[in-house]
Short mmCIF file of C-alpha atoms in Angstrom, two decimals:
data_model
loop_
_atom_site.label_atom_id
_atom_site.label_comp_id
_atom_site.label_asym_id
_atom_site.label_seq_id
_atom_site.Cartn_x
_atom_site.Cartn_y
_atom_site.Cartn_z
CA MET A 149 -1.54 39.40 1.11
CA ARG A 150 -2.47 36.46 -0.93
CA GLU A 151 1.18 35.83 -1.78
CA ASN A 152 1.96 35.82 1.91
CA VAL A 153 -0.75 33.07 2.58
CA TRP A 154 0.71 30.96 0.03
CA PHE A 155 4.29 31.64 1.35
CA LEU A 156 3.01 30.81 4.89
CA GLU A 157 1.40 27.57 3.72
CA TYR A 158 4.42 26.57 1.98
CA ARG A 159 6.74 26.98 5.08
CA LEU A 160 4.01 25.07 7.16
CA LEU A 161 4.37 22.10 5.09
CA THR A 162 8.24 21.77 5.98
CA TRP A 163 10.73 20.00 3.95
CA ARG A 164 8.96 16.59 4.11
CA PRO A 165 6.80 16.62 1.05
CA ALA A 166 9.98 17.77 -1.02
CA GLY A 167 11.99 15.07 0.80
CA LEU A 168 9.35 12.34 -0.07
CA ALA A 169 9.06 13.48 -3.77
CA ALA A 170 12.94 13.54 -3.93
CA ALA A 171 13.08 9.90 -2.33
CA GLY A 172 10.38 8.77 -4.96
CA VAL A 173 12.35 10.19 -7.94
CA GLY A 174 15.49 8.82 -6.48
CA ALA A 175 14.14 5.52 -6.13
CA VAL A 176 12.74 5.48 -9.70
CA VAL A 177 15.93 6.60 -11.14
CA SER A 178 18.03 4.34 -9.14
CA LEU A 179 15.98 1.26 -10.14
CA ALA A 180 16.38 2.23 -13.88
CA LEU A 181 20.03 2.41 -13.45
CA VAL A 182 20.45 -0.96 -11.64
CA ALA A 183 18.21 -2.35 -14.53
CA THR A 184 20.50 -0.87 -16.94
CA LEU A 185 23.75 -1.93 -15.24
CA VAL A 186 22.89 -5.64 -14.04
CA SER A 187 19.90 -6.84 -16.52
CA SER A 188 20.41 -8.48 -19.59
CA HIS A 189 17.25 -7.13 -21.28
CA ASN A 190 17.26 -3.31 -20.81
CA ASN A 191 14.10 -2.17 -19.01
CA SER A 192 15.20 1.12 -17.82
CA THR A 193 12.77 3.05 -20.27
CA GLN A 194 9.90 1.10 -18.93
CA LEU A 195 10.85 1.57 -15.33
CA LEU A 196 11.17 5.28 -15.93
CA THR A 197 7.96 5.58 -17.61
CA GLY A 198 6.32 3.17 -14.87
CA GLY A 199 7.73 5.78 -12.34
CA ILE A 200 6.32 8.83 -13.85
CA GLU A 201 3.00 7.03 -14.83
CA LEU A 202 2.29 5.10 -11.66
CA GLY A 203 4.65 5.56 -8.80
CA LEU A 204 5.06 9.27 -8.56
CA PRO A 205 1.49 10.19 -9.16
CA LEU A 206 0.57 7.89 -6.41
CA VAL A 207 3.13 9.80 -4.14
CA ALA A 208 1.59 12.91 -5.23
CA GLY A 209 -1.94 11.62 -4.42
CA GLY A 210 -0.88 10.87 -0.91
CA LEU A 211 0.73 14.29 -0.33
CA ALA A 212 -2.27 16.02 -1.71
CA ALA A 213 -4.69 14.28 0.55
CA LEU A 214 -2.51 14.75 3.57
CA PRO A 215 -4.05 18.29 4.51
CA ALA A 216 -7.40 16.76 4.43
CA GLY A 217 -6.49 13.95 6.68
CA HIS A 218 -4.54 15.66 9.64
CA ASP A 219 -5.32 19.14 10.89
CA SER A 220 -5.67 19.77 14.56
CA ALA A 221 -7.13 23.25 14.05
CA ARG A 222 -9.99 21.96 11.81
CA GLU A 223 -12.50 23.20 13.89
CA LEU A 224 -10.96 26.67 13.95
CA GLN A 225 -10.82 26.68 10.29
CA LEU A 226 -14.52 26.69 10.10
CA SER A 227 -14.80 29.87 12.07
CA LEU A 228 -12.49 31.68 9.59
CA PRO A 229 -14.19 33.85 6.68
CA THR A 230 -12.00 31.83 4.20
CA PRO A 231 -13.95 28.69 3.06
CA TYR A 232 -12.26 25.56 4.48
CA ARG A 233 -12.18 23.76 1.05
CA ARG A 234 -10.19 26.71 -0.37
CA THR A 235 -7.40 26.31 2.34
CA LEU A 236 -7.50 22.69 1.42
CA LEU A 237 -7.15 23.24 -2.11
CA ARG A 238 -4.23 25.65 -1.58
CA ARG A 239 -2.35 23.25 0.81
CA SER A 240 -3.13 20.23 -1.61
CA ILE A 241 -1.56 22.08 -4.48
CA LEU A 242 1.68 22.98 -2.46
CA ALA A 243 1.98 19.51 -1.24
CA ALA A 244 1.58 17.84 -4.61
CA MET A 245 3.73 20.54 -6.32
CA TRP A 246 7.12 18.62 -5.51
CA PRO A 247 6.25 15.22 -6.98
CA ALA A 248 4.75 17.03 -10.15
CA LEU A 249 8.24 18.96 -10.54
CA GLY A 250 10.00 15.63 -10.06
CA MET A 251 7.80 14.03 -12.68
CA ALA A 252 8.35 17.05 -15.27
CA THR A 253 12.00 16.76 -14.67
CA VAL A 254 12.09 13.15 -15.40
CA SER A 255 10.12 13.43 -18.40
CA ILE A 256 12.31 16.10 -19.71
CA ALA A 257 15.21 14.08 -19.15
CA MET A 258 13.56 11.03 -20.88
CA VAL A 259 12.65 13.14 -24.04
CA THR A 260 16.39 14.59 -24.14
CA THR A 261 17.77 11.12 -23.75
CA HIS A 262 15.46 9.63 -26.38
CA ARG A 263 13.66 7.35 -23.94
CA TRP A 264 10.31 8.81 -24.35
CA MET A 265 7.81 5.82 -24.66
CA SER A 266 4.41 7.60 -25.63
CA SER A 267 3.22 7.04 -29.07
CA ALA A 268 1.57 10.21 -28.93
CA GLY A 269 4.33 12.34 -29.47
CA ILE A 270 6.31 14.80 -27.04
CA VAL A 271 3.67 17.31 -26.49
CA GLY A 272 0.48 15.18 -26.35
CA GLY A 273 2.47 12.41 -24.58
CA GLN A 274 3.00 14.68 -21.44
CA LEU A 275 -0.46 13.37 -20.61
CA THR A 276 1.57 10.21 -19.67
CA TRP A 277 2.15 11.94 -16.23
CA ILE A 278 -0.32 14.88 -16.18
CA ALA A 279 -3.51 12.60 -16.28
CA PRO A 280 -2.45 10.05 -13.58
CA LEU A 281 -1.39 12.97 -11.45
CA ALA A 282 -4.71 14.71 -11.73
CA TRP A 283 -6.58 11.48 -11.16
CA SER A 284 -4.52 10.33 -8.25
CA THR A 285 -4.59 13.89 -6.39
CA THR A 286 -8.25 14.23 -6.66
CA MET A 287 -9.19 10.58 -6.13
CA CYS A 288 -6.89 10.44 -2.86
CA CYS A 289 -8.59 13.80 -1.57
CA LEU A 290 -12.23 12.26 -2.26
CA VAL A 291 -11.59 9.06 -0.48
CA THR A 292 -10.11 10.83 2.45
CA VAL A 293 -12.97 13.13 2.93
CA ALA A 294 -15.57 10.40 1.78
CA LEU A 295 -14.35 7.91 4.29
CA ARG A 296 -13.03 10.38 6.77
CA SER A 297 -9.83 8.61 6.98
CA TYR A 298 -6.46 9.28 5.19
CA VAL A 299 -5.15 5.94 5.94
CA ALA A 300 -7.92 4.36 3.74
CA ALA A 301 -7.16 6.69 1.04
CA LEU A 302 -3.40 5.75 1.15
CA MET A 303 -4.31 2.23 1.14
CA VAL A 304 -6.66 2.33 -1.88
CA VAL A 305 -4.14 4.05 -4.11
CA SER A 306 -1.36 1.88 -2.94
CA VAL A 307 -3.11 -1.31 -3.51
CA LEU A 308 -4.42 0.00 -6.87
CA GLY A 309 -1.06 0.94 -7.92
CA GLY A 310 0.24 -2.59 -6.81
CA VAL A 311 -2.49 -4.41 -8.56
CA GLU A 312 -2.25 -2.60 -11.83
CA LEU A 313 1.65 -3.23 -11.92
CA LEU A 314 1.36 -7.12 -11.04
CA ILE A 315 -1.89 -8.04 -12.63
CA GLY A 316 -2.59 -5.24 -15.02
CA SER A 317 -4.36 -7.84 -17.36
CA ILE A 318 -7.51 -7.65 -15.31
CA PHE A 319 -7.70 -3.73 -16.16
CA ARG A 320 -6.51 -4.21 -19.74
CA ASP A 321 -8.93 -7.11 -20.80
CA GLN A 322 -12.18 -5.47 -19.57
CA SER A 323 -12.97 -2.28 -21.41
CA TRP A 324 -15.19 -0.92 -18.56
CA LEU A 325 -12.02 -0.84 -16.37
CA HIS A 326 -9.87 1.03 -18.88
CA PRO A 327 -10.66 4.40 -17.25
CA LEU A 328 -9.01 3.33 -13.92
CA TYR A 329 -5.92 1.95 -15.74
CA LEU A 330 -2.99 4.34 -15.01
CA PRO A 331 -0.13 2.69 -16.70
CA ALA A 332 -1.34 2.69 -20.23
CA THR A 333 1.80 4.04 -21.46
CA THR A 334 4.07 1.56 -19.61
CA ASP A 335 2.08 -1.31 -20.74
CA THR A 336 2.68 -1.51 -24.57
CA LEU A 337 -0.51 -3.66 -24.82
CA ALA A 338 -2.77 -0.87 -23.78
CA HIS A 339 -1.65 1.69 -26.35
CA SER A 340 -4.86 1.05 -28.52
CA PHE A 341 -7.06 2.81 -25.95
CA TRP A 342 -4.43 5.42 -24.73
CA TRP A 343 -6.18 8.60 -25.81
CA SER A 344 -9.55 7.45 -24.29
CA ASN A 345 -7.92 6.23 -21.21
CA ARG A 346 -6.09 9.74 -20.58
CA LEU A 347 -9.27 11.82 -21.50
CA ASP A 348 -11.20 9.43 -19.06
CA LEU A 349 -8.63 9.77 -16.22
CA LEU A 350 -8.84 13.51 -16.68
CA GLY A 351 -12.66 13.55 -16.62
CA THR A 352 -12.77 11.30 -13.49
CA ALA A 353 -10.39 13.82 -11.84
CA VAL A 354 -12.75 16.66 -12.62
CA VAL A 355 -15.78 14.66 -11.14
CA ALA A 356 -13.70 13.67 -7.99
CA ALA A 357 -12.71 17.28 -7.35
CA LEU A 358 -16.15 18.46 -7.87
CA LEU A 359 -17.49 15.63 -5.32
CA THR A 360 -14.73 16.54 -2.84
CA GLY A 361 -15.83 20.20 -2.78
CA ARG A 362 -19.31 19.22 -2.46
CA LEU A 363 -18.54 16.89 0.61
CA LEU A 364 -16.35 19.67 2.22
CA ARG A 365 -19.41 21.80 2.54
CA ARG A 366 -20.72 19.32 5.17
CA PRO A 367 -19.19 20.18 8.73
CA GLU A 368 -19.62 16.50 9.88
CA CYS A 369 -17.09 15.45 7.32
CA LEU A 370 -14.56 16.91 9.57
CA LEU A 371 -14.96 14.18 12.05
CA GLN A 372 -12.28 11.73 11.39
CA GLU A 373 -12.44 7.93 11.40
CA ASP A 374 -8.74 7.76 12.20
CA ALA A 375 -9.10 9.42 15.52
CA ALA A 376 -10.62 6.03 16.72
CA MET B 925 5.68 -12.03 36.05
CA ARG B 926 1.86 -11.75 36.53
CA VAL B 927 2.11 -7.99 36.05
CA ILE B 928 4.06 -8.60 32.59
CA GLY B 929 1.38 -11.09 31.54
CA ARG B 930 -1.36 -8.66 32.39
CA SER B 931 0.43 -5.85 30.55
CA PHE B 932 0.59 -7.74 27.41
CA GLU B 933 -2.82 -9.26 27.58
CA THR B 934 -4.34 -5.96 28.42
CA ALA B 935 -2.81 -4.13 25.59
CA MET B 936 -3.31 -6.76 23.20
CA ARG B 937 -7.10 -7.26 24.15
CA ASN B 938 -7.67 -3.36 23.91
CA GLU B 939 -6.06 -3.12 20.67
CA PHE B 940 -7.78 -6.03 19.07
CA ARG B 941 -11.12 -4.52 20.16
CA MET B 942 -10.26 -1.07 19.02
CA GLN B 943 -9.08 -2.15 15.67
CA SER B 944 -11.89 -4.63 15.07
CA ARG B 945 -14.40 -1.74 15.64
CA ARG B 946 -12.73 0.70 13.13
CA ARG B 947 -15.40 0.84 10.25
CA ALA B 948 -12.59 2.24 7.83
CA MET B 949 -10.48 -0.88 8.58
CA TRP B 950 -13.43 -3.30 7.73
CA LEU B 951 -14.55 -1.38 4.70
CA THR B 952 -10.92 -0.94 3.03
CA MET B 953 -9.79 -4.55 4.04
CA LEU B 954 -12.83 -6.27 2.69
CA GLY B 955 -13.36 -4.11 -0.31
CA VAL B 956 -9.71 -4.18 -1.24
CA SER B 957 -9.31 -8.01 -0.74
CA THR B 958 -12.53 -8.89 -2.61
CA LEU B 959 -12.74 -6.28 -5.44
CA PHE B 960 -9.62 -7.59 -7.50
CA PRO B 961 -10.59 -11.44 -7.12
CA LEU B 962 -14.18 -10.50 -8.28
CA LEU B 963 -12.96 -8.57 -11.24
CA ALA B 964 -10.67 -11.25 -12.32
CA LEU B 965 -13.00 -14.19 -11.31
CA HIS B 966 -13.60 -15.52 -14.92
CA ALA B 967 -9.85 -15.76 -15.63
CA LEU B 968 -9.23 -17.29 -12.15
CA ASP B 969 -11.81 -19.73 -12.58
CA GLU B 970 -10.44 -20.90 -15.79
CA ARG B 971 -6.86 -21.13 -14.26
CA PHE B 972 -8.23 -23.28 -11.36
CA ALA B 973 -10.02 -25.66 -13.45
CA GLN B 974 -6.71 -26.36 -15.34
CA GLU B 975 -4.53 -26.53 -12.23
CA GLY B 976 -6.31 -29.06 -9.98
CA THR B 977 -6.95 -28.67 -6.46
CA LEU B 978 -3.69 -28.39 -4.59
CA ARG B 979 -2.13 -25.81 -7.20
CA ALA B 980 -5.42 -23.88 -7.38
CA ILE B 981 -5.23 -23.30 -3.71
CA ALA B 982 -1.59 -22.09 -3.87
CA ASP B 983 -2.70 -19.71 -6.87
CA TRP B 984 -5.54 -18.31 -4.88
CA THR B 985 -3.52 -17.57 -1.80
CA ASN B 986 -0.59 -16.41 -4.00
CA PHE B 987 -3.18 -14.15 -5.77
CA LEU B 988 -4.13 -12.47 -2.54
CA ASN B 989 -0.78 -12.39 -1.26
CA LEU B 990 0.42 -10.17 -4.40
CA TRP B 991 -1.26 -7.03 -2.94
CA VAL B 992 -3.10 -7.83 0.39
CA PRO B 993 0.07 -7.32 2.54
CA ILE B 994 0.47 -3.77 1.31
CA ALA B 995 -2.98 -2.84 2.47
CA TYR B 996 -2.59 -4.83 5.89
CA GLY B 997 0.77 -2.98 6.38
CA ILE B 998 -0.64 0.40 5.85
CA VAL B 999 -3.64 -0.11 8.20
CA LEU B 1000 -1.27 -1.29 10.90
CA ALA B 1001 1.18 1.70 10.38
CA ASP B 1002 -0.76 4.32 12.23
CA ARG B 1003 -1.21 2.57 15.35
CA ILE B 1004 2.06 3.62 17.20
CA PRO B 1005 2.06 7.18 15.75
CA ARG B 1006 -1.28 7.57 17.20
CA ASP B 1007 -0.04 7.16 20.85
CA ARG B 1008 2.25 10.06 20.06
CA ARG B 1009 -0.29 12.21 18.38
CA LEU B 1010 -2.83 11.57 21.26
CA ARG B 1011 0.28 12.61 23.77
CA MET B 1012 -0.02 9.26 25.66
CA ASP B 1013 3.79 8.59 25.60
CA GLU B 1014 4.35 10.26 29.02
CA LEU B 1015 1.42 8.66 30.54
CA PHE B 1016 2.58 5.19 29.46
CA ALA B 1017 6.12 5.97 30.83
CA THR B 1018 4.60 6.25 34.40
CA PHE B 1019 3.42 2.82 34.25
CA PRO B 1020 5.10 0.27 36.63
CA THR B 1021 5.58 -2.34 33.71
CA ASN B 1022 8.18 -2.25 31.10
CA GLN B 1023 6.85 -0.76 27.76
CA ARG B 1024 8.12 -3.51 25.70
CA TYR B 1025 5.34 -6.03 26.79
CA ARG B 1026 2.78 -3.36 25.99
CA LEU B 1027 4.19 -2.60 22.59
CA TRP B 1028 4.42 -6.42 21.84
CA GLY B 1029 0.75 -6.66 23.09
CA LYS B 1030 -0.33 -3.85 20.92
CA ALA B 1031 1.29 -5.54 17.87
CA LEU B 1032 -0.28 -8.86 18.44
CA GLY B 1033 -3.73 -7.36 19.01
CA VAL B 1034 -3.64 -4.89 16.14
CA ALA B 1035 -2.16 -7.80 13.73
CA LEU B 1036 -4.78 -10.21 14.93
CA ALA B 1037 -7.75 -7.86 14.38
CA THR B 1038 -6.62 -6.72 10.92
CA VAL B 1039 -6.01 -10.48 9.80
CA VAL B 1040 -9.75 -11.45 10.41
CA PRO B 1041 -11.13 -9.99 7.20
CA LEU B 1042 -8.39 -11.26 5.22
CA LEU B 1043 -8.83 -14.99 6.41
CA LEU B 1044 -12.67 -14.47 5.89
CA VAL B 1045 -11.95 -13.60 2.29
CA ALA B 1046 -9.23 -16.42 1.85
CA LEU B 1047 -11.63 -19.03 3.18
CA ALA B 1048 -14.50 -17.62 1.00
CA GLY B 1049 -12.31 -18.03 -1.92
CA ALA B 1050 -11.65 -21.71 -0.99
CA VAL B 1051 -15.18 -22.38 -0.59
CA HIS B 1052 -15.62 -21.13 -4.28
CA ILE B 1053 -12.74 -23.22 -5.55
CA SER B 1054 -14.32 -26.19 -3.57
CA LEU B 1055 -17.78 -25.69 -5.30
CA ARG B 1056 -15.96 -25.05 -8.65
CA LEU B 1057 -13.88 -28.21 -8.46
CA HIS B 1058 -16.27 -30.44 -6.30
CA SER B 1059 -13.35 -31.19 -3.93
CA ALA B 1060 -13.78 -31.60 -0.29
CA GLU B 1061 -9.93 -31.38 0.55
CA VAL B 1062 -9.84 -27.69 -0.48
CA MET B 1063 -10.47 -26.38 3.00
CA LYS B 1064 -7.72 -28.38 4.49
CA PHE B 1065 -5.27 -27.48 1.81
CA GLU B 1066 -6.28 -23.70 2.23
CA VAL B 1067 -5.65 -23.87 5.86
CA VAL B 1068 -1.99 -25.13 5.18
CA ALA B 1069 -1.78 -22.28 2.66
CA ILE B 1070 -2.90 -19.63 4.89
CA CYS B 1071 -0.25 -20.87 7.51
CA VAL B 1072 2.85 -20.95 5.08
CA ILE B 1073 2.05 -18.30 2.49
CA LEU B 1074 -0.41 -15.73 3.77
CA LEU B 1075 0.40 -15.50 7.55
CA PRO B 1076 4.30 -15.27 7.41
CA ALA B 1077 3.99 -12.54 4.92
CA LEU B 1078 1.43 -10.74 7.16
CA LEU B 1079 3.63 -11.21 10.20
CA PHE B 1080 6.62 -9.89 8.26
CA MET B 1081 4.80 -6.83 7.19
CA THR B 1082 3.46 -6.22 10.81
CA ALA B 1083 7.07 -6.14 11.85
CA VAL B 1084 8.33 -3.89 8.94
CA CYS B 1085 5.49 -1.40 9.12
CA LEU B 1086 5.31 -1.08 12.86
CA LEU B 1087 9.20 -0.70 12.98
CA LEU B 1088 9.01 1.87 10.41
CA SER B 1089 6.14 3.71 12.03
CA THR B 1090 8.52 4.45 15.07
CA PHE B 1091 10.72 6.78 13.02
CA VAL B 1092 9.38 7.45 9.50
CA TRP B 1093 6.99 10.31 8.76
CA PRO B 1094 3.46 8.41 8.67
CA PRO B 1095 2.58 9.32 4.99
CA ALA B 1096 5.99 8.02 3.68
CA ILE B 1097 5.32 4.72 5.35
CA GLY B 1098 2.51 3.75 3.00
CA PHE B 1099 4.69 4.32 -0.11
CA ILE B 1100 7.86 2.53 1.55
CA CYS B 1101 5.54 -0.55 2.46
CA ALA B 1102 4.02 -0.59 -1.07
CA GLY B 1103 7.46 -0.10 -2.67
CA LEU B 1104 9.02 -2.73 -0.68
CA TRP B 1105 6.28 -5.34 -1.25
CA LEU B 1106 6.25 -4.62 -4.91
CA PHE B 1107 10.11 -4.78 -5.25
CA LEU B 1108 9.87 -8.26 -3.39
CA GLN B 1109 7.53 -9.49 -6.15
CA VAL B 1110 9.59 -8.28 -9.26
CA SER B 1111 11.10 -11.01 -11.40
CA PRO B 1112 14.71 -11.66 -9.95
CA THR B 1113 15.94 -11.76 -13.54
CA MET B 1114 14.89 -8.15 -14.03
CA LEU B 1115 16.01 -6.62 -10.81
CA PRO B 1116 17.95 -8.20 -7.92
CA SER B 1117 14.68 -8.32 -5.81
CA LEU B 1118 15.56 -11.67 -4.13
CA ALA B 1119 12.18 -12.89 -4.81
CA ASN B 1120 13.87 -16.23 -5.38
CA SER B 1121 15.34 -16.61 -2.07
CA LEU B 1122 14.36 -18.71 0.80
CA MET B 1123 14.04 -15.63 2.94
CA SER B 1124 11.48 -14.17 0.54
CA PRO B 1125 8.24 -13.29 2.48
CA THR B 1126 6.26 -13.68 -0.88
CA GLY B 1127 6.21 -17.64 -0.07
CA SER B 1128 7.72 -18.66 -3.27
CA TYR B 1129 9.47 -21.71 -1.73
CA ALA B 1130 6.18 -22.77 -0.06
CA ILE B 1131 4.25 -22.24 -3.12
CA ALA B 1132 6.72 -24.54 -5.27
CA GLY B 1133 7.83 -27.05 -2.46
CA LEU B 1134 4.46 -27.87 -0.88
CA PHE B 1135 2.08 -27.02 -3.47
CA HIS B 1136 4.02 -27.76 -6.75
CA SER B 1137 2.98 -24.62 -8.38
CA ASP B 1138 5.01 -22.45 -10.61
CA ARG B 1139 3.42 -19.12 -9.45
CA GLY B 1140 6.42 -18.07 -7.29
CA TRP B 1141 10.03 -17.44 -8.15
CA ALA B 1142 11.61 -20.24 -6.22
CA GLY B 1143 14.36 -21.94 -8.26
CA THR B 1144 14.71 -19.20 -10.66
CA GLN B 1145 18.18 -18.28 -11.62
CA GLY B 1146 18.47 -14.39 -10.70
CA LEU B 1147 20.62 -11.83 -11.25
CA VAL B 1148 22.31 -12.41 -7.59
CA PRO B 1149 23.92 -15.63 -6.79
CA LEU B 1150 21.99 -16.63 -3.59
CA GLY B 1151 24.13 -19.62 -2.40
CA PRO B 1152 22.67 -21.32 0.71
CA LEU B 1153 19.56 -18.90 0.40
CA GLY B 1154 18.63 -20.49 -2.95
CA PRO B 1155 18.49 -24.20 -2.34
CA ALA B 1156 16.71 -26.78 -4.53
CA VAL B 1157 12.79 -26.71 -4.52
CA SER B 1158 11.75 -29.41 -2.19
CA ALA B 1159 9.22 -30.00 0.81
CA GLN B 1160 11.73 -29.35 3.26
CA SER B 1161 12.73 -25.94 1.73
CA GLY B 1162 8.98 -25.26 1.26
CA VAL B 1163 8.60 -25.63 5.16
CA LEU B 1164 11.98 -23.96 5.96
CA GLY B 1165 11.11 -20.81 3.92
CA PRO B 1166 8.05 -19.86 5.92
CA VAL B 1167 10.00 -20.72 9.20
CA LEU B 1168 12.91 -18.33 8.30
CA VAL B 1169 10.37 -15.67 7.44
CA THR B 1170 8.61 -15.98 10.77
CA VAL B 1171 12.02 -15.90 12.57
CA LEU B 1172 12.94 -12.69 10.72
CA ALA B 1173 9.68 -11.12 11.49
CA ALA B 1174 10.28 -12.13 15.16
CA VAL B 1175 13.67 -10.54 15.35
CA LEU B 1176 12.18 -7.26 13.87
CA LEU B 1177 9.43 -7.24 16.26
CA GLY B 1178 11.88 -7.85 19.08
CA ALA B 1179 13.63 -4.66 18.09
CA LEU B 1180 10.57 -2.93 18.16
CA PRO B 1181 10.74 -1.53 21.80
CA ALA B 1182 14.15 -0.16 21.20
CA ALA B 1183 13.14 1.58 18.33
CA ALA B 1184 9.98 3.06 20.04
CA GLY B 1185 12.11 3.86 23.00
CA ARG B 1186 14.28 6.25 21.31
CA ARG B 1187 11.16 8.65 21.33
CA ASN B 1188 9.79 7.28 24.67
CA PRO B 1189 12.68 6.59 27.09
CA VAL B 1190 11.39 4.72 29.93
#
């Protein structure tokens, strides 16, 4: 029966999350290819690492928060014996699954083509994408539920990604901002605090997940700011 | 003509009021646009002191322009899908006026309301620079910088995001919007981003031509030969750049009713 619920939820999501994840992976790989072909200084490894460390985790975050943002049967969910937060968790996992698979595929391809940038080796280095993925998905869900607006969550993660990419020195130069810095592998100047950064990201993800669960116990969280 | 005017004006006024009363819009726009300047305040102050008044203003406005259009575009992008979500399309189709004026009014209203918190932050930054540099001319320069750097970029994002929202899945718009804006900022020597072209909405020619600042990519020899779209940096090209971006945005906005009409035949 439980497998049926997962399968039904999977079908309800339609092809769109998979399509968005595929487009994200395609964009990252295409940019790396263009950089290889036209640029004199080869940045393809850095572009691929940035893709799995910053770009695709933010796509995963946006997709994971989508079930918390839009559900026309939300009030009906409250009357069901299954807690609403459990339904949301199941949907978020299924939605974020596709970009996570994309990141895993790109990381395997990078290892096999000797383009792996992480100084923590191949196994420990997988935190390059796992830690930002956990941080981004949980943080997006938290912002969506806390501000009652999916648009706000999408904006916060997109802007954070943009700022970290364009002016990462703000985060790199101030030690108290290290736990928020997602591209610590892509940015070679940030390798000195790589392990603490990854553990901070995972720790923040656990706290954000617990806070989201806590907020979802309050029925008034179901009223959406976006409806205005 | 009077009906057309009223249709445009009513849609604009209503959308302006709705958008300006959204708590999430104010919280996120003010939060996003003030947070990063505050975090980088020390480094920015040092830069401003070295650059002098004119270049400091260009630097500050360009600093905002790096990421603020992403947030702005995402906030705007749910306005047209909202009409579909609330099943208002058929009701709008029964109205006596042509839907294009309502859509243009809606676009202008939502754009004007969302730009208010950004203008407040841009002017607050200029006041800070004015106090730091003891210069009374700062506010005058900031008004010019807003008109030639920030507003054309925001108008471009208004057009792109509203146009995308007529046919793209809403969650994807955020990532397309962020990806497009970041791509437009990338060094033209690393990727063919066209950030050094006259048509670049990042305001690179205005920054270099009018404010003599090297914060933009204008005049850089990129991977793609630009021809007439990559003229020498001058005051004329500094004015022409924002004008061309505004025209491009107006053309894209002109296509908005046709794109929306595919779903909503009138």
